[in-house]
Coordinates of C-alpha atoms in Angstrom, one line a residue:
Chain K
M1 CA 36.0 62.3 -14.2
P2 CA 33.5 64.6 -16.0
F3 CA 31.9 61.5 -17.6
Q4 CA 31.9 57.8 -17.0
E5 CA 30.5 54.9 -19.0
L6 CA 27.8 52.8 -17.4
N7 CA 26.7 49.3 -18.5
H8 CA 24.2 49.1 -21.3
T9 CA 23.5 45.9 -23.4
A10 CA 22.8 47.3 -26.8
D11 CA 24.2 50.9 -26.8
Y12 CA 26.5 53.2 -24.9
L13 CA 25.3 54.9 -21.7
Y14 CA 27.4 57.7 -20.1
R15 CA 26.9 59.6 -16.8
C16 CA 28.2 63.2 -17.3
S17 CA 28.7 65.8 -14.7
G18 CA 29.7 69.4 -14.3
G19 CA 29.8 72.2 -11.7
T20 CA 27.9 74.5 -14.1
I21 CA 25.5 73.9 -17.0
E22 CA 28.3 74.8 -19.4
E23 CA 30.6 72.2 -17.8
L24 CA 27.8 69.6 -17.9
F25 CA 27.3 70.2 -21.6
T26 CA 31.0 70.2 -22.3
S27 CA 31.3 66.8 -20.5
A28 CA 28.5 65.4 -22.6
A29 CA 30.1 66.5 -25.8
M30 CA 33.5 65.2 -24.7
A31 CA 31.9 61.8 -23.8
M32 CA 30.4 61.7 -27.3
F33 CA 33.8 62.6 -29.0
S34 CA 35.6 60.0 -27.0
L35 CA 33.1 57.4 -28.2
M36 CA 33.2 58.4 -31.8
F37 CA 37.0 58.3 -32.5
D38 CA 40.0 56.9 -30.7
E39 CA 42.6 59.1 -32.4
R40 CA 42.0 62.8 -31.9
E41 CA 45.2 64.8 -32.2
E42 CA 44.7 68.3 -33.6
D43 CA 42.2 71.1 -33.0
A44 CA 42.9 73.2 -36.1
V45 CA 39.4 73.1 -37.5
K46 CA 36.9 75.3 -35.7
I47 CA 33.1 75.3 -36.2
G48 CA 30.6 77.7 -34.6
I49 CA 27.2 76.6 -33.4
K50 CA 24.2 78.7 -32.2
L51 CA 21.1 77.0 -30.7
E52 CA 18.0 77.8 -28.8
A53 CA 15.5 75.5 -27.1
G54 CA 12.7 75.6 -24.5
D55 CA 14.6 73.7 -21.8
F56 CA 18.1 72.5 -21.0
E57 CA 17.4 68.9 -21.9
T58 CA 16.3 69.8 -25.4
L59 CA 19.2 72.2 -25.8
L60 CA 21.7 69.4 -24.8
Y61 CA 20.0 67.0 -27.2
D62 CA 20.0 69.5 -30.0
L63 CA 23.7 70.3 -29.4
L64 CA 24.8 66.6 -29.5
S65 CA 22.7 66.0 -32.6
E66 CA 24.2 69.0 -34.3
L67 CA 27.7 67.9 -33.5
L68 CA 26.9 64.4 -34.9
F69 CA 25.6 66.1 -38.1
L70 CA 28.6 68.4 -38.4
S71 CA 31.1 65.6 -37.8
E72 CA 29.6 63.6 -40.6
V73 CA 28.9 66.3 -43.2
E74 CA 31.9 68.5 -42.6
R75 CA 34.0 65.4 -42.0
V76 CA 35.6 66.6 -38.8
V77 CA 36.8 64.6 -35.9
F78 CA 36.0 66.8 -32.9
S79 CA 38.1 66.8 -29.8
G80 CA 37.2 70.0 -27.9
I81 CA 34.3 72.4 -27.4
D82 CA 33.9 75.9 -25.8
I83 CA 30.4 76.6 -24.7
T84 CA 28.5 79.6 -23.4
I85 CA 24.9 79.4 -22.3
H86 CA 22.5 82.3 -21.4
D87 CA 19.0 81.3 -20.4
H88 CA 18.2 78.6 -23.0
S89 CA 20.5 80.0 -25.8
L90 CA 23.8 78.4 -26.5
E91 CA 26.8 79.5 -28.4
A92 CA 29.7 77.1 -28.9
V93 CA 32.9 76.6 -30.9
A94 CA 33.7 73.0 -31.5
S95 CA 37.3 72.2 -32.6
G96 CA 39.0 69.2 -34.1
E97 CA 40.8 67.8 -37.1
K98 CA 39.8 66.8 -40.6
F99 CA 38.7 63.1 -41.0
D100 CA 41.5 60.9 -42.2
M101 CA 40.4 57.6 -43.6
E102 CA 43.6 55.8 -42.4
R103 CA 43.5 56.9 -38.8
H104 CA 39.8 57.4 -38.2
R105 CA 38.0 54.8 -40.2
G106 CA 37.6 52.4 -37.3
G107 CA 35.5 54.8 -35.2
T108 CA 32.2 54.1 -33.7
E109 CA 29.2 55.3 -35.6
I110 CA 26.5 56.9 -33.4
K111 CA 23.1 56.7 -35.1
G112 CA 21.4 59.1 -32.7
V113 CA 21.2 60.6 -29.3
S114 CA 18.6 59.1 -27.1
R115 CA 16.3 61.3 -25.0
Y116 CA 15.6 58.4 -22.6
G117 CA 16.4 59.5 -19.1
T118 CA 18.2 62.7 -20.2
E119 CA 16.8 64.6 -17.2
I120 CA 19.4 67.0 -15.9
R121 CA 19.5 66.8 -12.1
Q122 CA 21.6 68.4 -9.3
E123 CA 23.4 66.3 -6.6
D124 CA 26.0 67.6 -4.1
G125 CA 26.3 70.9 -5.9
K126 CA 26.9 69.2 -9.3
F127 CA 24.8 68.9 -12.4
L128 CA 24.4 65.4 -13.7
V129 CA 22.8 63.8 -16.7
D130 CA 22.7 60.2 -18.2
I131 CA 22.9 59.9 -22.0
I132 CA 22.4 56.9 -24.2
F133 CA 24.1 57.0 -27.6
D134 CA 22.4 54.7 -30.1
V135 CA 25.1 52.9 -32.0
Chain B
M1 CA 11.8 33.9 -15.8
L2 CA 10.9 37.3 -14.4
E3 CA 8.1 37.8 -12.0
G4 CA 4.9 39.1 -13.3
L5 CA 4.9 37.0 -16.5
N6 CA 2.3 34.3 -16.9
K7 CA 3.2 31.2 -18.7
I8 CA 0.9 30.5 -21.7
S9 CA 3.0 27.6 -23.1
D10 CA 6.6 26.5 -23.1
I11 CA 7.4 29.3 -25.5
E12 CA 4.8 31.9 -24.9
W13 CA 4.5 34.3 -22.0
E14 CA 1.9 36.9 -21.1
V15 CA 2.7 40.3 -19.6
R16 CA -0.6 40.9 -17.8
K17 CA -2.5 44.1 -18.0
G18 CA -1.5 46.2 -15.0
Y19 CA 2.2 45.3 -15.2
V20 CA 2.4 49.1 -15.8
D21 CA -0.5 51.5 -15.4
D22 CA -2.9 52.2 -18.2
M23 CA -2.2 49.1 -20.4
A24 CA -5.0 48.8 -22.9
V25 CA -4.0 45.2 -23.9
P26 CA -1.7 42.6 -22.5
G27 CA 1.8 41.8 -23.8
R28 CA 2.9 38.5 -25.3
I29 CA 6.5 37.3 -25.5
F30 CA 7.7 34.3 -27.4
L31 CA 10.6 32.9 -25.4
S32 CA 12.0 29.7 -23.9
E33 CA 12.9 29.2 -20.2
G34 CA 16.5 29.1 -21.3
L35 CA 16.6 32.4 -23.2
G36 CA 14.3 33.9 -20.5
E37 CA 17.2 33.8 -18.0
N38 CA 18.6 36.8 -19.8
L39 CA 15.4 38.7 -20.2
E40 CA 15.9 42.2 -19.1
E41 CA 13.2 43.8 -16.8
G42 CA 13.7 47.0 -18.7
A43 CA 12.7 45.3 -22.0
V44 CA 9.5 43.9 -20.4
K45 CA 8.7 47.3 -19.1
Q46 CA 9.1 48.8 -22.5
L47 CA 6.9 46.1 -24.0
A48 CA 4.2 46.9 -21.3
N49 CA 4.6 50.7 -22.0
V50 CA 3.8 50.1 -25.6
A51 CA 0.5 48.5 -24.5
T52 CA -0.6 51.8 -23.1
L53 CA -0.5 53.7 -26.4
P54 CA -3.7 54.7 -28.1
G55 CA -5.3 52.4 -30.6
I56 CA -3.1 49.3 -29.9
V57 CA -4.7 46.1 -31.1
K58 CA -4.6 42.7 -29.5
Y59 CA -1.2 42.6 -27.8
S60 CA 2.1 44.4 -27.5
L61 CA 4.4 41.7 -28.9
G62 CA 8.0 40.6 -28.1
M63 CA 10.0 38.3 -30.3
P64 CA 12.6 35.9 -28.7
D65 CA 15.4 38.3 -29.5
I66 CA 13.8 41.0 -27.4
H67 CA 16.1 43.4 -25.6
W68 CA 16.1 46.8 -24.1
G69 CA 15.8 49.5 -26.8
Y70 CA 14.7 53.0 -27.4
G71 CA 11.0 53.5 -26.7
F72 CA 9.8 50.2 -28.0
P73 CA 12.0 47.2 -27.0
I74 CA 14.1 45.8 -29.8
G75 CA 12.3 42.7 -31.0
G76 CA 9.0 44.5 -30.5
V77 CA 5.9 44.6 -32.6
G78 CA 3.0 46.9 -32.0
A79 CA -0.1 47.3 -34.3
F80 CA -2.3 50.3 -34.0
D81 CA -5.7 51.0 -35.6
V82 CA -5.1 53.7 -38.3
E83 CA -8.4 55.4 -37.3
D84 CA -7.7 56.1 -33.7
G85 CA -4.1 54.8 -33.2
I86 CA -0.7 56.3 -33.3
I87 CA 2.6 56.2 -35.1
S88 CA 5.9 56.5 -33.1
P89 CA 9.5 57.0 -34.2
G90 CA 10.4 55.1 -31.1
G91 CA 8.7 52.1 -32.6
V92 CA 11.0 52.3 -35.7
G93 CA 14.3 53.5 -34.3
F94 CA 17.1 55.6 -35.7
D95 CA 18.2 53.1 -38.5
I96 CA 15.0 53.2 -40.6
N97 CA 14.7 50.0 -42.8
C98 CA 17.9 48.5 -41.5
G99 CA 17.4 45.2 -43.2
V100 CA 18.9 42.0 -44.7
R101 CA 19.1 40.5 -48.2
L102 CA 20.3 37.2 -49.4
I103 CA 21.7 36.6 -52.9
S104 CA 22.4 33.2 -54.3
T105 CA 25.2 32.2 -56.7
P106 CA 25.7 29.2 -58.8
L107 CA 29.0 28.4 -57.0
K108 CA 29.2 25.4 -54.8
K109 CA 31.3 25.1 -51.6
D110 CA 33.4 22.2 -52.9
E111 CA 34.3 24.0 -56.1
F112 CA 34.9 27.3 -54.4
S113 CA 38.3 28.5 -53.2
G114 CA 39.8 31.9 -52.7
I115 CA 37.7 33.3 -49.9
K116 CA 40.5 35.5 -48.6
R117 CA 41.0 37.1 -52.1
L118 CA 37.3 37.6 -52.4
I119 CA 36.9 39.1 -49.0
N120 CA 39.9 41.4 -49.5
T121 CA 38.5 42.6 -52.8
L122 CA 35.0 43.1 -51.4
F123 CA 36.6 45.1 -48.5
S124 CA 38.3 47.4 -50.9
T125 CA 35.3 47.7 -53.2
V126 CA 32.3 48.2 -50.9
P127 CA 32.7 51.4 -48.8
T128 CA 32.8 50.2 -45.2
G129 CA 33.2 51.8 -41.8
V130 CA 32.7 55.3 -40.4
G131 CA 33.4 58.2 -42.7
N132 CA 33.7 56.1 -45.9
V133 CA 31.7 57.4 -48.8
A134 CA 30.3 55.9 -52.0
P135 CA 32.2 56.2 -55.2
K136 CA 29.5 58.5 -56.6
K137 CA 28.1 61.5 -54.8
F138 CA 24.5 61.9 -55.9
S139 CA 22.9 65.1 -57.1
D140 CA 19.9 66.6 -55.3
S141 CA 17.6 65.3 -58.0
E142 CA 19.1 61.8 -58.0
L143 CA 18.7 61.7 -54.2
E144 CA 15.1 62.8 -54.7
D145 CA 14.5 59.9 -57.1
I146 CA 16.3 57.5 -54.7
M147 CA 13.9 58.5 -51.9
R148 CA 10.8 58.1 -54.1
E149 CA 11.7 55.0 -56.0
G150 CA 14.0 52.9 -53.7
A151 CA 15.4 49.7 -55.2
S152 CA 13.6 50.5 -58.5
W153 CA 15.7 53.6 -59.0
A154 CA 18.9 51.6 -58.6
V155 CA 17.8 48.9 -61.1
K156 CA 16.6 51.5 -63.6
E157 CA 20.1 53.1 -63.4
G158 CA 21.8 49.8 -64.2
Y159 CA 22.6 48.7 -60.6
G160 CA 20.7 45.4 -60.7
M161 CA 18.2 43.2 -62.6
P162 CA 14.4 43.8 -62.9
D163 CA 13.7 40.7 -60.9
D164 CA 15.5 42.1 -57.9
V165 CA 12.7 44.5 -57.2
K166 CA 10.1 41.7 -57.1
S167 CA 12.2 40.0 -54.5
C168 CA 12.1 42.9 -52.0
E169 CA 9.6 43.4 -49.3
E170 CA 7.2 46.1 -50.6
N171 CA 8.9 45.7 -54.0
G172 CA 11.7 47.8 -52.6
M173 CA 9.6 50.9 -52.5
M174 CA 7.1 52.4 -50.1
K175 CA 4.8 54.4 -52.3
E176 CA 3.8 56.6 -49.3
A177 CA 7.2 58.3 -49.4
S178 CA 6.9 62.1 -49.1
T179 CA 10.3 63.7 -49.6
E180 CA 9.1 67.2 -48.7
H181 CA 9.3 66.0 -45.1
V182 CA 13.0 65.0 -45.4
S183 CA 15.2 67.9 -44.2
T184 CA 18.1 69.5 -45.9
K185 CA 20.3 68.1 -43.2
A186 CA 19.1 64.5 -43.9
R187 CA 19.8 65.1 -47.6
Q188 CA 23.3 66.4 -46.9
R189 CA 24.0 63.2 -45.0
G190 CA 22.4 61.0 -47.6
R191 CA 24.0 62.3 -50.8
P192 CA 27.5 60.7 -50.3
Q193 CA 26.4 57.5 -48.6
C194 CA 24.1 55.6 -51.0
G195 CA 26.1 52.4 -51.6
T196 CA 27.9 52.2 -48.2
L197 CA 27.8 49.5 -45.6
G198 CA 28.3 51.6 -42.5
S199 CA 29.6 50.1 -39.3
G200 CA 28.5 48.5 -36.0
N201 CA 26.4 45.4 -36.5
H202 CA 26.2 45.9 -40.2
F203 CA 28.0 43.4 -42.4
L204 CA 28.5 41.7 -45.7
E205 CA 29.0 37.9 -45.4
V206 CA 29.8 35.1 -47.8
Q207 CA 28.0 32.0 -46.7
Y208 CA 27.1 28.5 -47.8
A209 CA 23.9 26.5 -47.4
A210 CA 25.0 24.0 -44.8
E211 CA 21.6 22.3 -44.4
I212 CA 18.3 22.2 -46.2
M213 CA 15.3 21.6 -43.8
D214 CA 12.5 22.2 -46.2
D215 CA 13.2 20.9 -49.8
E216 CA 10.1 22.3 -51.4
A217 CA 10.5 25.8 -50.0
A218 CA 14.3 25.8 -50.7
R219 CA 13.6 24.9 -54.3
A220 CA 11.0 27.6 -54.6
F221 CA 13.5 30.1 -53.0
G222 CA 16.3 29.0 -55.3
I223 CA 18.6 27.6 -52.6
E224 CA 20.5 24.3 -52.8
K225 CA 22.7 22.5 -50.4
D226 CA 26.4 23.8 -50.4
Q227 CA 25.5 26.7 -52.5
I228 CA 27.6 29.9 -52.0
C229 CA 25.5 32.9 -51.1
F230 CA 26.1 36.4 -49.8
M231 CA 24.1 38.3 -47.2
I232 CA 24.0 42.1 -46.8
H233 CA 22.9 43.7 -43.6
C234 CA 22.6 47.5 -43.6
G235 CA 20.1 50.4 -43.5
S236 CA 19.4 54.0 -44.4
R237 CA 22.7 55.4 -43.0
G238 CA 22.9 59.0 -42.0
L239 CA 19.8 60.0 -43.9
G240 CA 17.6 57.7 -41.9
H241 CA 19.3 58.7 -38.6
Q242 CA 18.6 62.3 -39.4
V243 CA 15.0 61.7 -40.4
C244 CA 14.5 60.1 -37.0
T245 CA 16.3 62.9 -35.1
D246 CA 14.4 65.6 -36.9
H247 CA 10.9 64.2 -36.5
L248 CA 11.4 63.2 -32.8
G249 CA 11.1 67.0 -32.0
T250 CA 7.9 67.5 -34.0
I251 CA 6.3 64.3 -32.7
E252 CA 7.1 65.2 -29.1
N253 CA 5.3 68.5 -29.6
A254 CA 2.4 66.6 -31.2
T255 CA 2.1 64.2 -28.3
K256 CA 1.4 67.2 -26.1
K257 CA -0.8 68.9 -28.7
Y258 CA -3.1 65.9 -29.0
G259 CA -3.1 65.2 -25.3
I260 CA -1.6 61.7 -25.6
K261 CA -0.5 60.4 -22.2
I262 CA 2.8 58.4 -22.6
P263 CA 4.7 56.6 -19.8
D264 CA 8.1 57.3 -21.4
R265 CA 9.3 60.3 -23.3
Q266 CA 10.8 58.0 -26.0
L267 CA 7.3 56.8 -26.8
A268 CA 6.5 60.2 -28.2
C269 CA 3.8 59.6 -30.9
A270 CA 1.1 61.3 -33.0
P271 CA -2.1 60.0 -34.4
V272 CA -1.5 58.2 -37.6
K273 CA -4.0 60.5 -39.2
S274 CA -2.5 63.9 -38.1
P275 CA -0.3 66.3 -40.0
E276 CA 2.7 65.4 -37.7
G277 CA 2.1 61.6 -38.0
E278 CA 1.7 61.8 -41.7
A279 CA 4.8 63.9 -42.1
Y280 CA 6.9 61.4 -40.1
F281 CA 5.4 58.4 -41.9
G282 CA 6.2 60.0 -45.3
A283 CA 9.8 60.9 -44.3
M284 CA 10.3 57.5 -42.8
A285 CA 9.1 55.8 -46.0
A286 CA 11.5 58.0 -48.0
A287 CA 14.3 56.8 -45.7
A288 CA 13.2 53.2 -46.1
N289 CA 13.4 53.6 -49.9
Y290 CA 16.9 55.0 -49.6
A291 CA 17.8 51.9 -47.6
W292 CA 16.5 49.6 -50.3
A293 CA 18.5 51.6 -52.9
N294 CA 21.6 51.4 -50.7
R295 CA 21.4 47.6 -50.4
Q296 CA 20.8 47.4 -54.1
M297 CA 23.9 49.4 -54.9
I298 CA 26.0 47.1 -52.6
T299 CA 24.5 44.1 -54.3
H300 CA 25.6 45.4 -57.6
M301 CA 29.2 45.9 -56.4
V302 CA 29.3 42.4 -55.0
R303 CA 27.9 40.9 -58.2
E304 CA 30.6 42.7 -60.2
V305 CA 33.3 41.5 -58.0
I306 CA 32.2 37.9 -58.1
E307 CA 31.7 38.1 -61.9
G308 CA 35.2 39.5 -62.3
D309 CA 36.9 37.1 -59.9
F310 CA 35.0 33.9 -60.4
G311 CA 33.6 34.2 -63.9
V312 CA 30.1 33.9 -62.7
D313 CA 27.5 35.6 -65.0
Y314 CA 26.0 38.6 -63.2
N315 CA 22.5 37.4 -64.1
E316 CA 23.0 34.1 -62.3
M317 CA 23.3 35.8 -58.9
K318 CA 19.6 36.0 -57.9
L319 CA 18.2 38.0 -55.1
V320 CA 16.5 35.4 -52.9
Y321 CA 14.7 38.1 -50.9
D322 CA 15.2 41.4 -49.0
V323 CA 13.5 42.0 -45.6
T324 CA 13.3 45.1 -43.5
H325 CA 13.7 45.3 -39.7
N326 CA 12.9 48.8 -38.5
V327 CA 9.8 50.2 -40.1
A328 CA 6.2 51.1 -39.6
K329 CA 3.8 50.1 -42.4
I330 CA 0.1 50.4 -43.1
E331 CA -1.2 46.8 -43.5
T332 CA -4.5 45.0 -43.5
H333 CA -4.9 42.2 -41.0
V334 CA -7.8 40.1 -39.8
V335 CA -8.4 40.7 -36.2
D336 CA -11.1 38.7 -34.4
G337 CA -12.6 37.8 -37.8
K338 CA -12.7 41.4 -39.0
K339 CA -10.4 43.1 -41.5
M340 CA -8.6 46.1 -40.0
E341 CA -6.2 48.6 -41.4
L342 CA -3.3 48.8 -39.0
C343 CA -0.1 50.8 -38.6
V344 CA 2.3 47.9 -37.8
H345 CA 5.5 48.9 -36.1
R346 CA 8.3 46.3 -36.4
K347 CA 11.3 47.4 -34.3
G348 CA 14.0 44.8 -34.7
A349 CA 11.4 42.3 -36.0
T350 CA 10.9 40.8 -39.5
R351 CA 7.7 40.6 -41.6
A352 CA 6.9 36.9 -42.1
F353 CA 3.7 36.8 -44.2
G354 CA 2.1 33.5 -44.8
P355 CA 1.0 31.6 -47.9
G356 CA -1.6 33.4 -50.0
S357 CA -0.6 36.9 -48.9
P358 CA -1.0 39.2 -51.9
E359 CA 2.1 41.2 -50.8
I360 CA 4.5 38.3 -51.5
P361 CA 5.9 37.3 -54.9
K362 CA 3.2 35.3 -56.9
D363 CA 5.5 32.3 -57.5
L364 CA 6.0 32.0 -53.8
S365 CA 2.3 32.3 -52.9
A366 CA 1.9 28.7 -52.0
I367 CA 5.0 28.6 -49.8
G368 CA 5.0 31.9 -47.8
Q369 CA 7.3 34.9 -47.7
P370 CA 11.1 34.2 -47.4
V371 CA 12.4 35.3 -44.1
I372 CA 16.1 36.0 -43.5
I373 CA 17.5 35.8 -40.0
P374 CA 21.2 36.7 -39.8
G375 CA 23.6 35.2 -37.2
S376 CA 26.5 37.1 -35.7
M377 CA 29.7 36.9 -37.6
G378 CA 30.6 33.3 -36.5
T379 CA 27.2 31.8 -36.1
S380 CA 24.5 30.3 -38.4
S381 CA 22.1 32.4 -40.3
Y382 CA 18.7 31.1 -41.4
L383 CA 16.3 31.2 -44.3
L384 CA 12.8 30.6 -43.1
K385 CA 9.3 30.9 -44.6
G386 CA 6.4 33.0 -43.2
T387 CA 3.2 31.3 -41.9
Q388 CA -0.5 31.6 -41.4
T389 CA 0.2 31.3 -37.6
A390 CA 2.3 34.5 -37.8
M391 CA -0.6 36.2 -39.5
E392 CA -2.9 35.2 -36.7
K393 CA -0.6 35.7 -33.7
T394 CA 1.9 38.4 -34.6
F395 CA 0.5 40.5 -37.4
G396 CA 2.8 38.4 -39.8
S397 CA 6.0 39.0 -37.8
T398 CA 8.9 37.1 -36.5
C399 CA 12.4 37.7 -34.9
H400 CA 15.2 39.6 -36.6
G401 CA 18.4 38.1 -35.3
A402 CA 20.3 36.9 -32.4
G403 CA 20.0 39.9 -30.0
R404 CA 22.8 41.1 -27.8
L405 CA 23.6 39.6 -24.4
A406 CA 26.6 41.7 -23.4
S407 CA 27.5 45.3 -23.7
R408 CA 30.0 46.5 -26.3
S409 CA 32.3 47.8 -23.6
S410 CA 32.3 44.5 -21.6
A411 CA 32.9 42.7 -24.9
K412 CA 36.0 44.8 -25.6
K413 CA 37.3 44.1 -22.1
S414 CA 36.8 40.3 -22.3
H415 CA 37.6 39.7 -25.9
S416 CA 40.6 40.7 -28.0
G417 CA 39.6 41.5 -31.6
A418 CA 42.8 39.9 -32.9
D419 CA 42.1 36.6 -30.9
I420 CA 38.5 36.5 -32.1
R421 CA 39.7 37.0 -35.7
Q422 CA 42.1 34.1 -35.3
D423 CA 39.5 31.9 -33.6
L424 CA 37.1 32.5 -36.5
L425 CA 39.9 31.9 -39.0
D426 CA 40.6 28.5 -37.3
R427 CA 37.0 27.7 -37.9
G428 CA 37.3 28.6 -41.6
I429 CA 35.8 32.1 -41.4
F430 CA 37.9 34.9 -42.7
V431 CA 37.0 38.4 -41.3
R432 CA 38.1 41.8 -42.5
A433 CA 37.1 44.8 -40.4
T434 CA 38.0 48.5 -40.2
S435 CA 39.4 47.8 -36.7
N436 CA 40.0 45.0 -34.1
K437 CA 37.7 47.0 -31.8
V438 CA 34.7 46.4 -34.1
I439 CA 35.5 42.6 -34.1
A440 CA 35.6 42.6 -30.3
E441 CA 32.4 44.5 -30.0
E442 CA 30.6 42.2 -32.4
A443 CA 32.1 38.9 -31.1
P444 CA 29.7 36.0 -31.6
E445 CA 29.7 35.3 -27.8
V446 CA 28.1 38.7 -27.0
Y447 CA 24.9 37.6 -28.9
K448 CA 22.3 35.1 -28.0
P449 CA 22.8 31.9 -30.1
S450 CA 20.9 32.5 -33.3
S451 CA 19.9 28.8 -33.5
E452 CA 18.1 29.1 -30.1
V453 CA 16.2 32.2 -31.2
V454 CA 15.2 30.6 -34.5
D455 CA 14.2 27.4 -32.8
I456 CA 11.6 29.3 -30.8
V457 CA 10.0 31.0 -33.8
H458 CA 10.0 27.7 -35.6
R459 CA 8.4 25.9 -32.6
A460 CA 5.9 28.7 -32.2
G461 CA 5.1 28.4 -35.9
L462 CA 5.8 32.1 -36.6
S463 CA 8.2 31.1 -39.4
M464 CA 9.5 27.7 -40.4
K465 CA 13.1 26.8 -41.1
V466 CA 14.0 26.3 -44.7
A467 CA 17.8 26.4 -44.7
R468 CA 20.8 27.0 -42.4
L469 CA 23.6 29.1 -43.7
E470 CA 27.1 29.1 -42.4
P471 CA 29.6 32.0 -42.8
I472 CA 33.0 31.6 -44.5
G473 CA 33.9 35.2 -44.9
V474 CA 32.8 38.5 -43.4
I475 CA 33.5 42.2 -43.9
K476 CA 32.5 44.6 -41.1
G477 CA 32.7 48.4 -40.7

């Protein structure tokens, strides 16, 4: 599993993993998408994202915050993402479907992405990160 | 009770200096032995971490609904000297000015029927749940006015009565709002959402006053036994979330720039009197104003529904009071006999100013500030009054609600939303929600009993019970 939910009283905590930094970021984005909406069927809508940051932790935080912003303002239910990272620059294409009130209204609203404990670490040749989504 | 906590009394515990390194003051938690069984070590550590921040005064405080949060614990209060202290977004949280208001009606429980019809109408009238937008998308200049003027803007535009503003904490408007520090992204999120309830623990509830504990205060607050009321719990929506997200970055940089040592990255902070601290404070105040306007817009929608469905005159539905939970404010308090200007952070805590405070409505000056503590869908909510004891012990603060005991995922595993809805219906509480999942996540059983939490603040004298309110209908996002 590229991500698994861990116990947290007030919010949602996920442990995400990947063989590469790109895979790790993809896992984190997918964890967020799975939390936000249950029904995600199409990937006809595509949105490009470019970001730069001083370190990978900030880059990941910025990516997730940007996806949250885009989902709300562009009214898109994301289900996939294609990410390329060079140094601390990121290019991504997120894909999904237009928000449909009937199917998507019961989703989980994420208020923000916590930076608590978001240190990226390596174990057994894998990158790992724990992320709390404030709901 | 956890090790390392010293018992001060049956309901007060000290987190001694040294619990974590560099604590400038001790911590204090108001908690019973019973509720203490569920106290999380992480929450105590967060409380102790707050005590290390520059300029903290007296104590880092925990209310009886304390639990593990982001930076500060939820149910945490920290006051910092404005001269040499800090302001921290982690002491406010993502949902700036998430708050509660209570509105009375002239309807009495015995004369009232048709809760299902009312809840269904409210559910279709008040935009609720993820992705739902307000009937009106506001222009850039309207949003600017909303952020500057808060509840006053809504009343001026016809969404309320002039007295509503007087019954809001801070008169529904923080004058320190500086909208230039609110980003374009935050504005984009805010424009379609003013007048929406949101989701999660936010709700709109129809209640009745089941018990009056303090006749004089209840009379002053305009509450009678068996009176039908409605309670609104929501905040600053995406605009506030984005303000927090945006400023976390600049405040993190400021923490390094000013050489502030913090034990946890989430306690990133800046001096109150610094460009970064002032920018965050101004943007936070603008988001707080948006939240007051948001609750005011929803109030207007509810009044119109009740007027239409039950023939109640709009003007007879008075705002009892509106309190804010997640906010930092500049307040004057007496500390060791001296007046001090403090930046008081209340993170999942409620202001509870005592009698004589100039900040509370004049006609309530002898009684104290109304304090509203919501329950959790199927449990009691309370109306209380602020006290002098709170002024002396907690910078005029009290608890904010029940506080979660179980995670949302475990709640979903152990509770079926449909079963909970039926159980509540059997108890006379009609719930409408955007999904059964939301009902399961917010099941009354996953929260501490609100009555136990309120008992502690009452016994501690931080706020005194005035009335107990019981739910009969709820809408949830």
